[in-house]
């Protein structure tokens, strides 16, 4: 038996709970921006993915109009910082709804460092940072999808093995449903099958 859920017949918040509990695990973009008057902002966004490879473009969605979105619209720049397990509580601290004008870097005591190609600061302890310029935005209902062209990526050498970022060293956090967060465990390796090597459905092999 399967249970049906019709978004048209549910309160938006109830369907939101279903969506966020089932589109899982979601990677988290820890987005840093700079306001036009120079206040450094930092907030996690788990509606986050890759939009294109050539050019390299990432996307995240702001549900509602928040400082992150306003700063990007005003300055055209942001940085996606990686969220490692050890920064669990610091990341959550930066999701607090501090008043406009308060820097989450300062309020949550997050060490920053300058970026190479953009004005927003990077999180010093994040093992990866993607420095982005605004490509475009798409407004959908209460959400705004922000597309950012990656101008520069920086990766800590401690997470690289033969020049490649390794999952065991990155130890990313993800967002699950409710207030749940995920960690990576039980990584499995499986190469894609080329058509010429196809030997029938998995269940039959
Ligand atoms: C793990 C996590 C993921 C989140 N993902 C999103 C998201 O994808 N979109 C969004 O609008 N808010 C998201 N939030 C909430 C924002 O981080 C929060 O509203 C924050 O205060 C926004 O800060 P700002 O006003 O400085 O931009 C998330 C919060 C947490 C803790």
PDB file of C-alpha atoms and ligand atoms in Angstrom:
ATOM      1  CA  UNK A   1       0.000   0.000   0.000  1.00  0.00           C
ATOM      2  CA  UNK A   2       1.143   3.572  -0.732  1.00  0.00           C
ATOM      3  CA  UNK A   3      -0.039   6.821   0.862  1.00  0.00           C
ATOM      4  CA  UNK A   4      -0.942   9.767  -1.398  1.00  0.00           C
ATOM      5  CA  UNK A   5      -0.163  13.404  -0.559  1.00  0.00           C
ATOM      6  CA  UNK A   6      -1.714  16.191  -2.631  1.00  0.00           C
ATOM      7  CA  UNK A   7       0.123  19.513  -2.132  1.00  0.00           C
ATOM      8  CA  UNK A   8      -3.008  21.377  -3.227  1.00  0.00           C
ATOM      9  CA  UNK A   9      -4.874  19.941  -0.239  1.00  0.00           C
ATOM     10  CA  UNK A  10      -2.137  20.394   2.346  1.00  0.00           C
ATOM     11  CA  UNK A  11      -0.931  23.395   4.298  1.00  0.00           C
ATOM     12  CA  UNK A  12       2.283  24.633   2.593  1.00  0.00           C
ATOM     13  CA  UNK A  13       4.280  24.004   5.736  1.00  0.00           C
ATOM     14  CA  UNK A  14       3.125  20.382   5.913  1.00  0.00           C
ATOM     15  CA  UNK A  15       4.135  19.726   2.314  1.00  0.00           C
ATOM     16  CA  UNK A  16       7.461  21.498   2.970  1.00  0.00           C
ATOM     17  CA  UNK A  17       8.072  18.996   5.789  1.00  0.00           C
ATOM     18  CA  UNK A  18       7.362  16.116   3.403  1.00  0.00           C
ATOM     19  CA  UNK A  19       9.643  17.543   0.698  1.00  0.00           C
ATOM     20  CA  UNK A  20      12.557  18.244   3.004  1.00  0.00           C
ATOM     21  CA  UNK A  21      12.225  14.827   4.647  1.00  0.00           C
ATOM     22  CA  UNK A  22      12.285  13.042   1.289  1.00  0.00           C
ATOM     23  CA  UNK A  23      14.702  15.054  -0.854  1.00  0.00           C
ATOM     24  CA  UNK A  24      17.614  13.813   1.241  1.00  0.00           C
ATOM     25  CA  UNK A  25      20.464  13.985   1.961  1.00  0.00           C
ATOM     26  CA  UNK A  26      21.009  17.537   0.753  1.00  0.00           C
ATOM     27  CA  UNK A  27      24.505  19.031   0.580  1.00  0.00           C
ATOM     28  CA  UNK A  28      24.848  22.329   2.383  1.00  0.00           C
ATOM     29  CA  UNK A  29      26.191  25.493   0.801  1.00  0.00           C
ATOM     30  CA  UNK A  30      27.523  27.726   3.558  1.00  0.00           C
ATOM     31  CA  UNK A  31      27.052  30.953   1.648  1.00  0.00           C
ATOM     32  CA  UNK A  32      29.109  34.018   2.508  1.00  0.00           C
ATOM     33  CA  UNK A  33      28.269  37.430   1.097  1.00  0.00           C
ATOM     34  CA  UNK A  34      29.139  41.066   1.741  1.00  0.00           C
ATOM     35  CA  UNK A  35      26.577  43.814   2.101  1.00  0.00           C
ATOM     36  CA  UNK A  36      27.160  47.024   0.126  1.00  0.00           C
ATOM     37  CA  UNK A  37      28.211  48.726   3.397  1.00  0.00           C
ATOM     38  CA  UNK A  38      30.765  46.002   4.130  1.00  0.00           C
ATOM     39  CA  UNK A  39      29.021  43.693   6.648  1.00  0.00           C
ATOM     40  CA  UNK A  40      30.147  40.086   6.143  1.00  0.00           C
ATOM     41  CA  UNK A  41      27.231  37.644   6.092  1.00  0.00           C
ATOM     42  CA  UNK A  42      27.189  33.857   6.374  1.00  0.00           C
ATOM     43  CA  UNK A  43      24.253  31.405   6.230  1.00  0.00           C
ATOM     44  CA  UNK A  44      23.709  27.711   5.374  1.00  0.00           C
ATOM     45  CA  UNK A  45      21.520  26.756   2.392  1.00  0.00           C
ATOM     46  CA  UNK A  46      20.694  23.123   1.721  1.00  0.00           C
ATOM     47  CA  UNK A  47      18.644  23.696  -1.415  1.00  0.00           C
ATOM     48  CA  UNK A  48      21.938  23.487  -3.266  1.00  0.00           C
ATOM     49  CA  UNK A  49      23.312  21.778  -6.362  1.00  0.00           C
ATOM     50  CA  UNK A  50      25.389  22.028  -9.555  1.00  0.00           C
ATOM     51  CA  UNK A  51      23.617  23.706 -12.501  1.00  0.00           C
ATOM     52  CA  UNK A  52      26.194  23.270 -15.264  1.00  0.00           C
ATOM     53  CA  UNK A  53      29.747  22.130 -15.824  1.00  0.00           C
ATOM     54  CA  UNK A  54      30.791  24.311 -18.792  1.00  0.00           C
ATOM     55  CA  UNK A  55      30.686  26.995 -17.557  1.00  0.00           C
ATOM     56  CA  UNK A  56      30.877  25.805 -13.944  1.00  0.00           C
ATOM     57  CA  UNK A  57      27.689  27.086 -12.319  1.00  0.00           C
ATOM     58  CA  UNK A  58      26.253  26.188  -8.918  1.00  0.00           C
ATOM     59  CA  UNK A  59      22.800  27.036  -7.617  1.00  0.00           C
ATOM     60  CA  UNK A  60      21.029  27.442  -4.321  1.00  0.00           C
ATOM     61  CA  UNK A  61      17.573  28.597  -3.410  1.00  0.00           C
ATOM     62  CA  UNK A  62      16.607  31.260  -0.925  1.00  0.00           C
ATOM     63  CA  UNK A  63      13.172  30.637   0.507  1.00  0.00           C
ATOM     64  CA  UNK A  64      11.990  34.138   1.176  1.00  0.00           C
ATOM     65  CA  UNK A  65      14.091  37.261   0.945  1.00  0.00           C
ATOM     66  CA  UNK A  66      17.047  37.041   3.311  1.00  0.00           C
ATOM     67  CA  UNK A  67      20.267  39.008   3.775  1.00  0.00           C
ATOM     68  CA  UNK A  68      22.178  36.464   1.668  1.00  0.00           C
ATOM     69  CA  UNK A  69      19.909  37.046  -1.323  1.00  0.00           C
ATOM     70  CA  UNK A  70      19.793  40.818  -0.877  1.00  0.00           C
ATOM     71  CA  UNK A  71      23.583  41.040  -0.693  1.00  0.00           C
ATOM     72  CA  UNK A  72      24.029  38.929  -3.820  1.00  0.00           C
ATOM     73  CA  UNK A  73      21.501  40.996  -5.734  1.00  0.00           C
ATOM     74  CA  UNK A  74      23.297  44.174  -4.613  1.00  0.00           C
ATOM     75  CA  UNK A  75      26.910  43.050  -5.147  1.00  0.00           C
ATOM     76  CA  UNK A  76      26.771  40.172  -7.649  1.00  0.00           C
ATOM     77  CA  UNK A  77      29.141  37.997  -5.614  1.00  0.00           C
ATOM     78  CA  UNK A  78      29.124  35.131  -3.104  1.00  0.00           C
ATOM     79  CA  UNK A  79      31.229  32.247  -1.839  1.00  0.00           C
ATOM     80  CA  UNK A  80      30.000  28.696  -1.245  1.00  0.00           C
ATOM     81  CA  UNK A  81      31.947  27.287   1.702  1.00  0.00           C
ATOM     82  CA  UNK A  82      32.023  23.548   2.361  1.00  0.00           C
ATOM     83  CA  UNK A  83      30.436  22.251   5.597  1.00  0.00           C
ATOM     84  CA  UNK A  84      32.632  19.665   7.351  1.00  0.00           C
ATOM     85  CA  UNK A  85      31.381  17.563  10.266  1.00  0.00           C
ATOM     86  CA  UNK A  86      33.572  19.263  12.838  1.00  0.00           C
ATOM     87  CA  UNK A  87      31.891  22.639  12.249  1.00  0.00           C
ATOM     88  CA  UNK A  88      28.395  21.229  12.944  1.00  0.00           C
ATOM     89  CA  UNK A  89      27.348  23.659  15.672  1.00  0.00           C
ATOM     90  CA  UNK A  90      29.092  26.679  14.172  1.00  0.00           C
ATOM     91  CA  UNK A  91      27.167  26.157  10.929  1.00  0.00           C
ATOM     92  CA  UNK A  92      23.885  25.982  12.810  1.00  0.00           C
ATOM     93  CA  UNK A  93      24.809  29.133  14.764  1.00  0.00           C
ATOM     94  CA  UNK A  94      24.997  31.035  11.474  1.00  0.00           C
ATOM     95  CA  UNK A  95      21.374  30.089  10.657  1.00  0.00           C
ATOM     96  CA  UNK A  96      20.186  32.195  13.597  1.00  0.00           C
ATOM     97  CA  UNK A  97      17.977  35.097  12.498  1.00  0.00           C
ATOM     98  CA  UNK A  98      20.292  37.845  13.702  1.00  0.00           C
ATOM     99  CA  UNK A  99      19.086  41.380  12.944  1.00  0.00           C
ATOM    100  CA  UNK A 100      20.133  42.940   9.660  1.00  0.00           C
ATOM    101  CA  UNK A 101      23.594  44.451  10.010  1.00  0.00           C
ATOM    102  CA  UNK A 102      24.942  41.762  12.356  1.00  0.00           C
ATOM    103  CA  UNK A 103      27.781  39.707  10.883  1.00  0.00           C
ATOM    104  CA  UNK A 104      27.386  35.975  11.530  1.00  0.00           C
ATOM    105  CA  UNK A 105      31.189  35.703  11.264  1.00  0.00           C
ATOM    106  CA  UNK A 106      31.433  37.895  14.371  1.00  0.00           C
ATOM    107  CA  UNK A 107      28.332  36.709  16.233  1.00  0.00           C
ATOM    108  CA  UNK A 108      29.237  33.029  15.814  1.00  0.00           C
ATOM    109  CA  UNK A 109      33.011  33.601  16.088  1.00  0.00           C
ATOM    110  CA  UNK A 110      33.786  32.074  12.698  1.00  0.00           C
ATOM    111  CA  UNK A 111      37.309  32.756  11.503  1.00  0.00           C
ATOM    112  CA  UNK A 112      37.394  34.274   8.023  1.00  0.00           C
ATOM    113  CA  UNK A 113      40.014  34.783   5.350  1.00  0.00           C
ATOM    114  CA  UNK A 114      39.995  36.955   2.230  1.00  0.00           C
ATOM    115  CA  UNK A 115      38.851  35.445  -1.046  1.00  0.00           C
ATOM    116  CA  UNK A 116      41.050  35.599  -4.123  1.00  0.00           C
ATOM    117  CA  UNK A 117      38.580  36.754  -6.796  1.00  0.00           C
ATOM    118  CA  UNK A 118      35.566  38.188  -4.916  1.00  0.00           C
ATOM    119  CA  UNK A 119      34.877  40.504  -1.959  1.00  0.00           C
ATOM    120  CA  UNK A 120      32.881  38.132   0.317  1.00  0.00           C
ATOM    121  CA  UNK A 121      35.103  36.448   2.897  1.00  0.00           C
ATOM    122  CA  UNK A 122      35.796  32.715   2.973  1.00  0.00           C
ATOM    123  CA  UNK A 123      35.394  30.528   6.069  1.00  0.00           C
ATOM    124  CA  UNK A 124      38.995  29.806   7.030  1.00  0.00           C
ATOM    125  CA  UNK A 125      38.218  26.337   8.419  1.00  0.00           C
ATOM    126  CA  UNK A 126      36.127  25.185   5.440  1.00  0.00           C
ATOM    127  CA  UNK A 127      38.233  22.763   3.391  1.00  0.00           C
ATOM    128  CA  UNK A 128      36.694  23.945   0.111  1.00  0.00           C
ATOM    129  CA  UNK A 129      35.438  27.324  -1.078  1.00  0.00           C
ATOM    130  CA  UNK A 130      33.882  28.195  -4.441  1.00  0.00           C
ATOM    131  CA  UNK A 131      34.144  31.881  -5.255  1.00  0.00           C
ATOM    132  CA  UNK A 132      31.205  32.862  -7.450  1.00  0.00           C
ATOM    133  CA  UNK A 133      29.851  35.749  -9.453  1.00  0.00           C
ATOM    134  CA  UNK A 134      26.105  36.021  -9.898  1.00  0.00           C
ATOM    135  CA  UNK A 135      24.989  34.447 -13.161  1.00  0.00           C
ATOM    136  CA  UNK A 136      21.225  34.909 -12.815  1.00  0.00           C
ATOM    137  CA  UNK A 137      18.269  34.448 -10.514  1.00  0.00           C
ATOM    138  CA  UNK A 138      14.927  32.787 -11.113  1.00  0.00           C
ATOM    139  CA  UNK A 139      11.954  33.674  -8.964  1.00  0.00           C
ATOM    140  CA  UNK A 140       9.550  30.797  -8.243  1.00  0.00           C
ATOM    141  CA  UNK A 141       6.785  31.577  -5.767  1.00  0.00           C
ATOM    142  CA  UNK A 142       8.425  32.327  -2.423  1.00  0.00           C
ATOM    143  CA  UNK A 143      11.784  31.000  -3.616  1.00  0.00           C
ATOM    144  CA  UNK A 144      14.588  32.609  -5.557  1.00  0.00           C
ATOM    145  CA  UNK A 145      17.071  30.304  -7.214  1.00  0.00           C
ATOM    146  CA  UNK A 146      20.495  31.894  -7.381  1.00  0.00           C
ATOM    147  CA  UNK A 147      22.904  30.704 -10.056  1.00  0.00           C
ATOM    148  CA  UNK A 148      26.573  31.514  -9.533  1.00  0.00           C
ATOM    149  CA  UNK A 149      29.417  31.086 -11.965  1.00  0.00           C
ATOM    150  CA  UNK A 150      32.425  29.650 -10.140  1.00  0.00           C
ATOM    151  CA  UNK A 151      35.389  31.944 -10.777  1.00  0.00           C
ATOM    152  CA  UNK A 152      37.780  30.192  -8.448  1.00  0.00           C
ATOM    153  CA  UNK A 153      37.921  27.117  -6.223  1.00  0.00           C
ATOM    154  CA  UNK A 154      40.267  26.630  -3.294  1.00  0.00           C
ATOM    155  CA  UNK A 155      40.806  23.283  -1.544  1.00  0.00           C
ATOM    156  CA  UNK A 156      42.863  22.539   1.585  1.00  0.00           C
ATOM    157  CA  UNK A 157      45.726  20.206   0.776  1.00  0.00           C
ATOM    158  CA  UNK A 158      44.794  18.091   3.821  1.00  0.00           C
ATOM    159  CA  UNK A 159      41.706  16.740   2.011  1.00  0.00           C
ATOM    160  CA  UNK A 160      43.493  16.023  -1.261  1.00  0.00           C
ATOM    161  CA  UNK A 161      44.847  12.624  -2.211  1.00  0.00           C
ATOM    162  CA  UNK A 162      46.853  12.751  -5.444  1.00  0.00           C
ATOM    163  CA  UNK A 163      45.220  16.093  -6.213  1.00  0.00           C
ATOM    164  CA  UNK A 164      41.660  14.867  -5.729  1.00  0.00           C
ATOM    165  CA  UNK A 165      39.347  15.746  -2.789  1.00  0.00           C
ATOM    166  CA  UNK A 166      38.617  12.531  -0.860  1.00  0.00           C
ATOM    167  CA  UNK A 167      35.298  11.926   0.877  1.00  0.00           C
ATOM    168  CA  UNK A 168      36.932  10.344   3.969  1.00  0.00           C
ATOM    169  CA  UNK A 169      38.865  13.539   4.542  1.00  0.00           C
ATOM    170  CA  UNK A 170      36.140  16.016   3.541  1.00  0.00           C
ATOM    171  CA  UNK A 171      33.573  14.484   5.924  1.00  0.00           C
ATOM    172  CA  UNK A 172      30.638  16.601   4.664  1.00  0.00           C
ATOM    173  CA  UNK A 173      27.510  17.310   6.653  1.00  0.00           C
ATOM    174  CA  UNK A 174      24.158  17.104   4.909  1.00  0.00           C
ATOM    175  CA  UNK A 175      20.677  18.265   5.751  1.00  0.00           C
ATOM    176  CA  UNK A 176      17.919  15.707   6.291  1.00  0.00           C
ATOM    177  CA  UNK A 177      14.289  16.254   7.369  1.00  0.00           C
ATOM    178  CA  UNK A 178      13.156  18.051  10.540  1.00  0.00           C
ATOM    179  CA  UNK A 179      16.215  19.278  12.421  1.00  0.00           C
ATOM    180  CA  UNK A 180      18.247  16.283  11.359  1.00  0.00           C
ATOM    181  CA  UNK A 181      21.722  16.437   9.890  1.00  0.00           C
ATOM    182  CA  UNK A 182      23.565  13.606   8.178  1.00  0.00           C
ATOM    183  CA  UNK A 183      27.152  12.450   8.000  1.00  0.00           C
ATOM    184  CA  UNK A 184      28.674  10.260   5.328  1.00  0.00           C
ATOM    185  CA  UNK A 185      29.193   6.598   6.138  1.00  0.00           C
ATOM    186  CA  UNK A 186      29.308   3.377   4.168  1.00  0.00           C
ATOM    187  CA  UNK A 187      30.612   4.813   0.890  1.00  0.00           C
ATOM    188  CA  UNK A 188      30.203   2.356  -2.006  1.00  0.00           C
ATOM    189  CA  UNK A 189      31.966   2.404  -5.366  1.00  0.00           C
ATOM    190  CA  UNK A 190      30.221   1.464  -8.612  1.00  0.00           C
ATOM    191  CA  UNK A 191      31.292   2.569 -12.099  1.00  0.00           C
ATOM    192  CA  UNK A 192      28.701   3.481 -14.741  1.00  0.00           C
ATOM    193  CA  UNK A 193      28.160   0.762 -17.313  1.00  0.00           C
ATOM    194  CA  UNK A 194      28.833   1.563 -20.969  1.00  0.00           C
ATOM    195  CA  UNK A 195      26.266   0.200 -23.391  1.00  0.00           C
ATOM    196  CA  UNK A 196      28.851  -2.057 -25.039  1.00  0.00           C
ATOM    197  CA  UNK A 197      29.480  -3.708 -21.642  1.00  0.00           C
ATOM    198  CA  UNK A 198      25.781  -4.087 -20.742  1.00  0.00           C
ATOM    199  CA  UNK A 199      24.944  -7.577 -19.449  1.00  0.00           C
ATOM    200  CA  UNK A 200      21.268  -7.145 -18.589  1.00  0.00           C
ATOM    201  CA  UNK A 201      19.427  -5.750 -15.561  1.00  0.00           C
ATOM    202  CA  UNK A 202      21.156  -5.917 -12.191  1.00  0.00           C
ATOM    203  CA  UNK A 203      18.543  -8.332 -10.855  1.00  0.00           C
ATOM    204  CA  UNK A 204      19.404 -10.845 -13.613  1.00  0.00           C
ATOM    205  CA  UNK A 205      23.185 -10.713 -13.523  1.00  0.00           C
TER     206      UNK A 205
HETATM  207  C1  LIG B   1      21.217  23.230   7.583  1.00  0.00           C
HETATM  208  C2  LIG B   1      20.379  24.410   7.162  1.00  0.00           C
HETATM  209  C3  LIG B   1      20.009  24.537   5.849  1.00  0.00           C
HETATM  210  C4  LIG B   1      19.251  25.646   5.424  1.00  0.00           C
HETATM  211  N1  LIG B   1      18.905  25.737   4.107  1.00  0.00           N
HETATM  212  C5  LIG B   1      18.239  26.842   3.671  1.00  0.00           C
HETATM  213  C6  LIG B   1      17.920  26.977   2.275  1.00  0.00           C
HETATM  214  O1  LIG B   1      18.236  26.121   1.453  1.00  0.00           O
HETATM  215  N2  LIG B   1      17.266  28.095   1.889  1.00  0.00           N
HETATM  216  C7  LIG B   1      16.920  29.079   2.779  1.00  0.00           C
HETATM  217  O2  LIG B   1      16.332  30.083   2.366  1.00  0.00           O
HETATM  218  N3  LIG B   1      17.220  28.965   4.094  1.00  0.00           N
HETATM  219  C8  LIG B   1      17.869  27.886   4.549  1.00  0.00           C
HETATM  220  N4  LIG B   1      18.181  27.770   5.886  1.00  0.00           N
HETATM  221  C9  LIG B   1      17.840  28.874   6.793  1.00  0.00           C
HETATM  222  C10 LIG B   1      18.834  30.042   6.688  1.00  0.00           C
HETATM  223  O3  LIG B   1      20.163  29.615   6.919  1.00  0.00           O
HETATM  224  C11 LIG B   1      18.448  31.106   7.730  1.00  0.00           C
HETATM  225  O4  LIG B   1      17.171  31.615   7.385  1.00  0.00           O
HETATM  226  C12 LIG B   1      19.454  32.230   7.850  1.00  0.00           C
HETATM  227  O5  LIG B   1      19.142  33.009   8.988  1.00  0.00           O
HETATM  228  C13 LIG B   1      19.488  33.156   6.650  1.00  0.00           C
HETATM  229  O6  LIG B   1      20.462  34.131   6.922  1.00  0.00           O
HETATM  230  P1  LIG B   1      20.584  35.514   6.185  1.00  0.00           P
HETATM  231  O7  LIG B   1      19.337  36.317   6.480  1.00  0.00           O
HETATM  232  O8  LIG B   1      21.808  36.107   6.771  1.00  0.00           O
HETATM  233  O9  LIG B   1      20.721  35.241   4.705  1.00  0.00           O
HETATM  234  C14 LIG B   1      18.880  26.652   6.358  1.00  0.00           C
HETATM  235  C15 LIG B   1      19.243  26.496   7.694  1.00  0.00           C
HETATM  236  C16 LIG B   1      19.979  25.386   8.095  1.00  0.00           C
HETATM  237  C17 LIG B   1      20.373  25.246   9.535  1.00  0.00           C
END
